[in-house]
PDB file of C-alpha atoms in Angstrom:
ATOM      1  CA  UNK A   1     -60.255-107.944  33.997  1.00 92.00           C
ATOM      2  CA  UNK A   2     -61.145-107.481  30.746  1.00 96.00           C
ATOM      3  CA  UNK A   3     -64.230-108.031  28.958  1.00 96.00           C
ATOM      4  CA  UNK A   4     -62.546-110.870  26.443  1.00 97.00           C
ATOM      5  CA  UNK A   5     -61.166-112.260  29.891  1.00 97.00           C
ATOM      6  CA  UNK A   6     -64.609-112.118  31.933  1.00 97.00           C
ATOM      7  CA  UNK A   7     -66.604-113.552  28.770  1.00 98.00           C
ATOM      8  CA  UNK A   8     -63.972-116.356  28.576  1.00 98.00           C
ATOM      9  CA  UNK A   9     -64.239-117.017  32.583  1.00 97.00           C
ATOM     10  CA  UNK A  10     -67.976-117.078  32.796  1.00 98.00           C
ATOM     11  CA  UNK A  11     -67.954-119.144  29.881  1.00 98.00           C
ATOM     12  CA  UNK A  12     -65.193-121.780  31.432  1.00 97.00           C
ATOM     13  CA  UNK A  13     -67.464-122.093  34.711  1.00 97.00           C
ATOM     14  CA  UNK A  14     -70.768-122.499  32.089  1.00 97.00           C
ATOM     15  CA  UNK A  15     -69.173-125.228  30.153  1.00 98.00           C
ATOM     16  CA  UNK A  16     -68.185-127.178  33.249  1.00 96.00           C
ATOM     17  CA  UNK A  17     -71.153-127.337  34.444  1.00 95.00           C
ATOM     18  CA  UNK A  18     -73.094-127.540  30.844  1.00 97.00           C
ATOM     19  CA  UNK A  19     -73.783-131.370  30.592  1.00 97.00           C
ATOM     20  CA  UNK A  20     -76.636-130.612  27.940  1.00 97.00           C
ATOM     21  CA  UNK A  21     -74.069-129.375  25.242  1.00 97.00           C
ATOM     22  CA  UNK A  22     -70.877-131.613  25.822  1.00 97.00           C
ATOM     23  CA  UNK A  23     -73.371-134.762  25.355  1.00 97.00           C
ATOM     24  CA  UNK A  24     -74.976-133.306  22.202  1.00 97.00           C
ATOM     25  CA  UNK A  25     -71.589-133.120  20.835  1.00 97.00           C
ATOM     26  CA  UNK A  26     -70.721-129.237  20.638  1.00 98.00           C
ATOM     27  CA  UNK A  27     -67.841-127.944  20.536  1.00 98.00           C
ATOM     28  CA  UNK A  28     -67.042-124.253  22.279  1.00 98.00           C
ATOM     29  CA  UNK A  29     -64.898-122.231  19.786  1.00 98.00           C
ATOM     30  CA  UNK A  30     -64.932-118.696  21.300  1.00 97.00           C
ATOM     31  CA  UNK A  31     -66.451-116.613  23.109  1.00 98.00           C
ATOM     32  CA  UNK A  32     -66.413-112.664  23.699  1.00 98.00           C
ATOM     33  CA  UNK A  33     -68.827-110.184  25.416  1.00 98.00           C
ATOM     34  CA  UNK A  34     -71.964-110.570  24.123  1.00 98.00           C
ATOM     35  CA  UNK A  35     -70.679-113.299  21.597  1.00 98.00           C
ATOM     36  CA  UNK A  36     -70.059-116.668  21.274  1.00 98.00           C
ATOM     37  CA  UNK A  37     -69.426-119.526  18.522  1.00 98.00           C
ATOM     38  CA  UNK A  38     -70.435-122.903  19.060  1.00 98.00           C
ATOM     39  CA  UNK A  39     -70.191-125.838  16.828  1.00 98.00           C
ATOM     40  CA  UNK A  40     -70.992-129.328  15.991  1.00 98.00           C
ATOM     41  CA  UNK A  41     -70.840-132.052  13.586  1.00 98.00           C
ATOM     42  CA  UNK A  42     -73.995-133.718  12.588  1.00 98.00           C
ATOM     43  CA  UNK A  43     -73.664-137.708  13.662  1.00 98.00           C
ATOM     44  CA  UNK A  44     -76.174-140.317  12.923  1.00 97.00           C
ATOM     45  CA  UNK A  45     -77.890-139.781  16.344  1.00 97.00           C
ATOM     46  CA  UNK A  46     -78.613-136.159  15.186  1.00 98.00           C
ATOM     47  CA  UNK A  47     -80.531-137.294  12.597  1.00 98.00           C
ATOM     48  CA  UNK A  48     -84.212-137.511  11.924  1.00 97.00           C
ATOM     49  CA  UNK A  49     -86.621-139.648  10.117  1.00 96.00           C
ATOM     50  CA  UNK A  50     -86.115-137.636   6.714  1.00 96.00           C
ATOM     51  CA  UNK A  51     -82.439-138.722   7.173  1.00 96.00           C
ATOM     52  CA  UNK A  52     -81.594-134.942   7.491  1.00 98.00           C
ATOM     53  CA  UNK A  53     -80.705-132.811  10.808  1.00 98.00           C
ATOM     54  CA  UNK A  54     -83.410-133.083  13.574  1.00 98.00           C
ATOM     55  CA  UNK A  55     -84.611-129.566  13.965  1.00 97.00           C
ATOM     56  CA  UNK A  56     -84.115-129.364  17.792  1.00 97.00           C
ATOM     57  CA  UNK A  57     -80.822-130.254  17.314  1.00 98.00           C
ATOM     58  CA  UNK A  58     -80.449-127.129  15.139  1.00 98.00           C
ATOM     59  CA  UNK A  59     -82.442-125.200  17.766  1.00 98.00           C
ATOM     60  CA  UNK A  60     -80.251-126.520  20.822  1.00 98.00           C
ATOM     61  CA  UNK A  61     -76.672-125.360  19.231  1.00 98.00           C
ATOM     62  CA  UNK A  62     -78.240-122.256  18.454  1.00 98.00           C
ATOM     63  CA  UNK A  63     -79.365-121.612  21.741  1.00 98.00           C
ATOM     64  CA  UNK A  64     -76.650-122.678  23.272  1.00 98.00           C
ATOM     65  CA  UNK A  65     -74.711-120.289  21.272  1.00 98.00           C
ATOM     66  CA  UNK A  66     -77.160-117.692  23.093  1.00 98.00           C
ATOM     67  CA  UNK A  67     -76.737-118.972  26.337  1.00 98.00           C
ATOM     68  CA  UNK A  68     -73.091-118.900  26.190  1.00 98.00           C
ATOM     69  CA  UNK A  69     -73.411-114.669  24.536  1.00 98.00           C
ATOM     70  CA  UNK A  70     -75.997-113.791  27.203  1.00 97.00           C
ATOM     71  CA  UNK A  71     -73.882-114.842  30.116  1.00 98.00           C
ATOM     72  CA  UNK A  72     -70.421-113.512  29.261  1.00 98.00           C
ATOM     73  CA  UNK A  73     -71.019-110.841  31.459  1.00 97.00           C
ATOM     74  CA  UNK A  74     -70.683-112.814  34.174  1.00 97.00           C
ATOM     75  CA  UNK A  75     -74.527-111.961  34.691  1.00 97.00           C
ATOM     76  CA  UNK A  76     -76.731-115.338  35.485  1.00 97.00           C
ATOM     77  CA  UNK A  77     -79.352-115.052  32.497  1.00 98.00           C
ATOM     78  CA  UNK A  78     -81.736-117.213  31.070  1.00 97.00           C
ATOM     79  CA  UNK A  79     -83.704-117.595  27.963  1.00 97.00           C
ATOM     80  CA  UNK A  80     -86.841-115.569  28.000  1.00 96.00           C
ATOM     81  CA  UNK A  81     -88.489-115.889  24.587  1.00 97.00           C
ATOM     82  CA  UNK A  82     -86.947-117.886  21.428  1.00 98.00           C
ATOM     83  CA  UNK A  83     -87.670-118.545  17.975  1.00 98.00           C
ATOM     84  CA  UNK A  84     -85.791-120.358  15.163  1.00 98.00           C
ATOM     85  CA  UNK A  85     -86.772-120.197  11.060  1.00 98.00           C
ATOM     86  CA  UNK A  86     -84.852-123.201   9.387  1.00 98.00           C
ATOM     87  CA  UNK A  87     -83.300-122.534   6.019  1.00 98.00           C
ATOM     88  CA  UNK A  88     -81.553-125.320   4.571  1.00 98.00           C
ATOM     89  CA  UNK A  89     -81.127-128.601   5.807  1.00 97.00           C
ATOM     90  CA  UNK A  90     -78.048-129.973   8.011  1.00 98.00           C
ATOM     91  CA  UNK A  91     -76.867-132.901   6.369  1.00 98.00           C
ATOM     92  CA  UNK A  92     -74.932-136.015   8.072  1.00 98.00           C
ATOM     93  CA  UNK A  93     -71.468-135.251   8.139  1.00 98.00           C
ATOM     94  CA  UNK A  94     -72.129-131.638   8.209  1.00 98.00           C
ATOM     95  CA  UNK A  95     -69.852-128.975  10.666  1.00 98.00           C
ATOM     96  CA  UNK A  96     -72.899-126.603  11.868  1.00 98.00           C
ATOM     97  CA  UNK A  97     -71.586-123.152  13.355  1.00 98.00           C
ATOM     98  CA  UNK A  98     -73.632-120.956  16.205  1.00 98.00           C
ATOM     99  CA  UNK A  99     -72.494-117.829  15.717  1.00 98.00           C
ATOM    100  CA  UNK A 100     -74.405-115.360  18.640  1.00 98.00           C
ATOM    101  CA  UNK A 101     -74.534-111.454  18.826  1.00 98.00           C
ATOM    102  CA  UNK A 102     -75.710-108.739  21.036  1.00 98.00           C
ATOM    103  CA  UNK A 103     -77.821-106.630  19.328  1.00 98.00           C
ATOM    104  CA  UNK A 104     -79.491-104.690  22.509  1.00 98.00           C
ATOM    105  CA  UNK A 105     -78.989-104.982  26.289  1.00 97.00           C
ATOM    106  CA  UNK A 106     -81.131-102.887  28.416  1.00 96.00           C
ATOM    107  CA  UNK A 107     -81.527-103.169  31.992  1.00 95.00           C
ATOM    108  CA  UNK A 108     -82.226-107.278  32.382  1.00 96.00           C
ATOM    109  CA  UNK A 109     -83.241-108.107  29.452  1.00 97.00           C
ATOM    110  CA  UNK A 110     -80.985-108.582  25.909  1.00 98.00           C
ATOM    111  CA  UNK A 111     -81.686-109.628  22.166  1.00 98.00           C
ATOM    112  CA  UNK A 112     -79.039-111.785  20.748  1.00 98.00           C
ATOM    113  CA  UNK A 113     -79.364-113.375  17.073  1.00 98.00           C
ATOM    114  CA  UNK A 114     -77.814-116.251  16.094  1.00 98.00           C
ATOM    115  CA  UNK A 115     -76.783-117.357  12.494  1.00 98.00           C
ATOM    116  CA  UNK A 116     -76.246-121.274  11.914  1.00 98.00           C
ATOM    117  CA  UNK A 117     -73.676-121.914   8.960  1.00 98.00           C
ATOM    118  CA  UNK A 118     -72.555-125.208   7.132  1.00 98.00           C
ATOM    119  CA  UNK A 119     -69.017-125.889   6.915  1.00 98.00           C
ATOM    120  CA  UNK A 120     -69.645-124.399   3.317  1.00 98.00           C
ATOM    121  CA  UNK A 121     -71.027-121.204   5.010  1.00 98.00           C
ATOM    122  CA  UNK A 122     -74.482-122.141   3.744  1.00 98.00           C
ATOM    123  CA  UNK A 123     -77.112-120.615   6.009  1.00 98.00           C
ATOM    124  CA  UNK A 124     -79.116-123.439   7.683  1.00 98.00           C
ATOM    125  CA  UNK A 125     -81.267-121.590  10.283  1.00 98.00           C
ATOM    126  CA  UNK A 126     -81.713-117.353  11.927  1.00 98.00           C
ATOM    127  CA  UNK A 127     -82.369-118.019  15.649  1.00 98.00           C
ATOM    128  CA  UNK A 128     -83.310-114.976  17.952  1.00 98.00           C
ATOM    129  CA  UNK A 129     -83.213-115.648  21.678  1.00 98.00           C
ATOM    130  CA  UNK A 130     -84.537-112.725  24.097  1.00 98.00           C
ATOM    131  CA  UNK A 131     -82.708-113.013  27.772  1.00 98.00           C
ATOM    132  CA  UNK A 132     -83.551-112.308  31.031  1.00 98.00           C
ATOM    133  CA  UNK A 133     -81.042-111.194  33.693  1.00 97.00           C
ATOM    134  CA  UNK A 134     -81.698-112.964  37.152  1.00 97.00           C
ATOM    135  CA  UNK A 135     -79.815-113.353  40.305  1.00 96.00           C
ATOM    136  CA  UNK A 136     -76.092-114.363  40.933  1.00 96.00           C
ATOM    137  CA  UNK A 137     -73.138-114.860  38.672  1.00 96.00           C
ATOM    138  CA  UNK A 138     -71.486-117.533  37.133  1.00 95.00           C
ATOM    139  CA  UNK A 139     -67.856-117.109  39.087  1.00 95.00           C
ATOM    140  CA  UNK A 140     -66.999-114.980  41.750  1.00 93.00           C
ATOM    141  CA  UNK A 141     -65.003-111.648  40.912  1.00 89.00           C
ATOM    142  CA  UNK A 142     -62.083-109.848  43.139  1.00 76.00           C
TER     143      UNK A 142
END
């Protein structure tokens, strides 16, 4: 197997089970190892009192985006340590983008950053999410 092919398997078995994302409305693109892209357009619902993007909507694509880069290993891992800065706005209408990278893995625990775009490739927020490795796996391997 691959690593594409793993990232995409442990992914499949996440997003079956991921009831969270589907009912906020993302969208899986892609996934690779120690990537994924997530996505979502903003609906009324989404929205916040300022008539803009609620903030923990922002935070909960991006971290899905993590969640779904952290695991393609077929490794069960979970979110140690977060934190979001918000740049622009997400407007209604709006097509927001997690985009999630690697950037270290070391023994159980992994850095991944995470870049929120506009459909106009406008930056709306930097997310970092720190992982920990724990027990079991997310599909079972030959």
């Amino acid at each position: 197997m691959t690593p594409k092919q793993r990232a995409e398997q442990a992914a499949a078995a996440m997003w079956d089970q991921d009831n969270a994302s589907k009912w906020a409305g993302m969208d899986l693109i892609g996934v690779d190892e120690g990537e994924a892209i997530l996505a979502l357009t903003v609906q009324q619902h989404h929205c916040n009192g300022h008539g803009i993007c609620h903030g923990g909507v922002t935070f909960m694509l991006a971290d899905s985006a993590f969640a779904f880069a952290c695991n393609s290993r077929n490794q069960s891992t979970v979110a140690q340590h977060n934190m979001i800065s918000f740049i622009a706005p997400g407007q209604l209408g709006d097509r927001l983008t997690a985009r999630a990278a690697e950037q270290n893995l070391s023994g159980r625990s992994g850095i991944y950053d995470v870049t929120v775009t506009n459909q106009d490739g406008q930056k709306i927020a930097e997310f970092r999410g720190f992982s920990r490795a724990i027990n079991g796996t997310l599909f079972q391997e030959n």
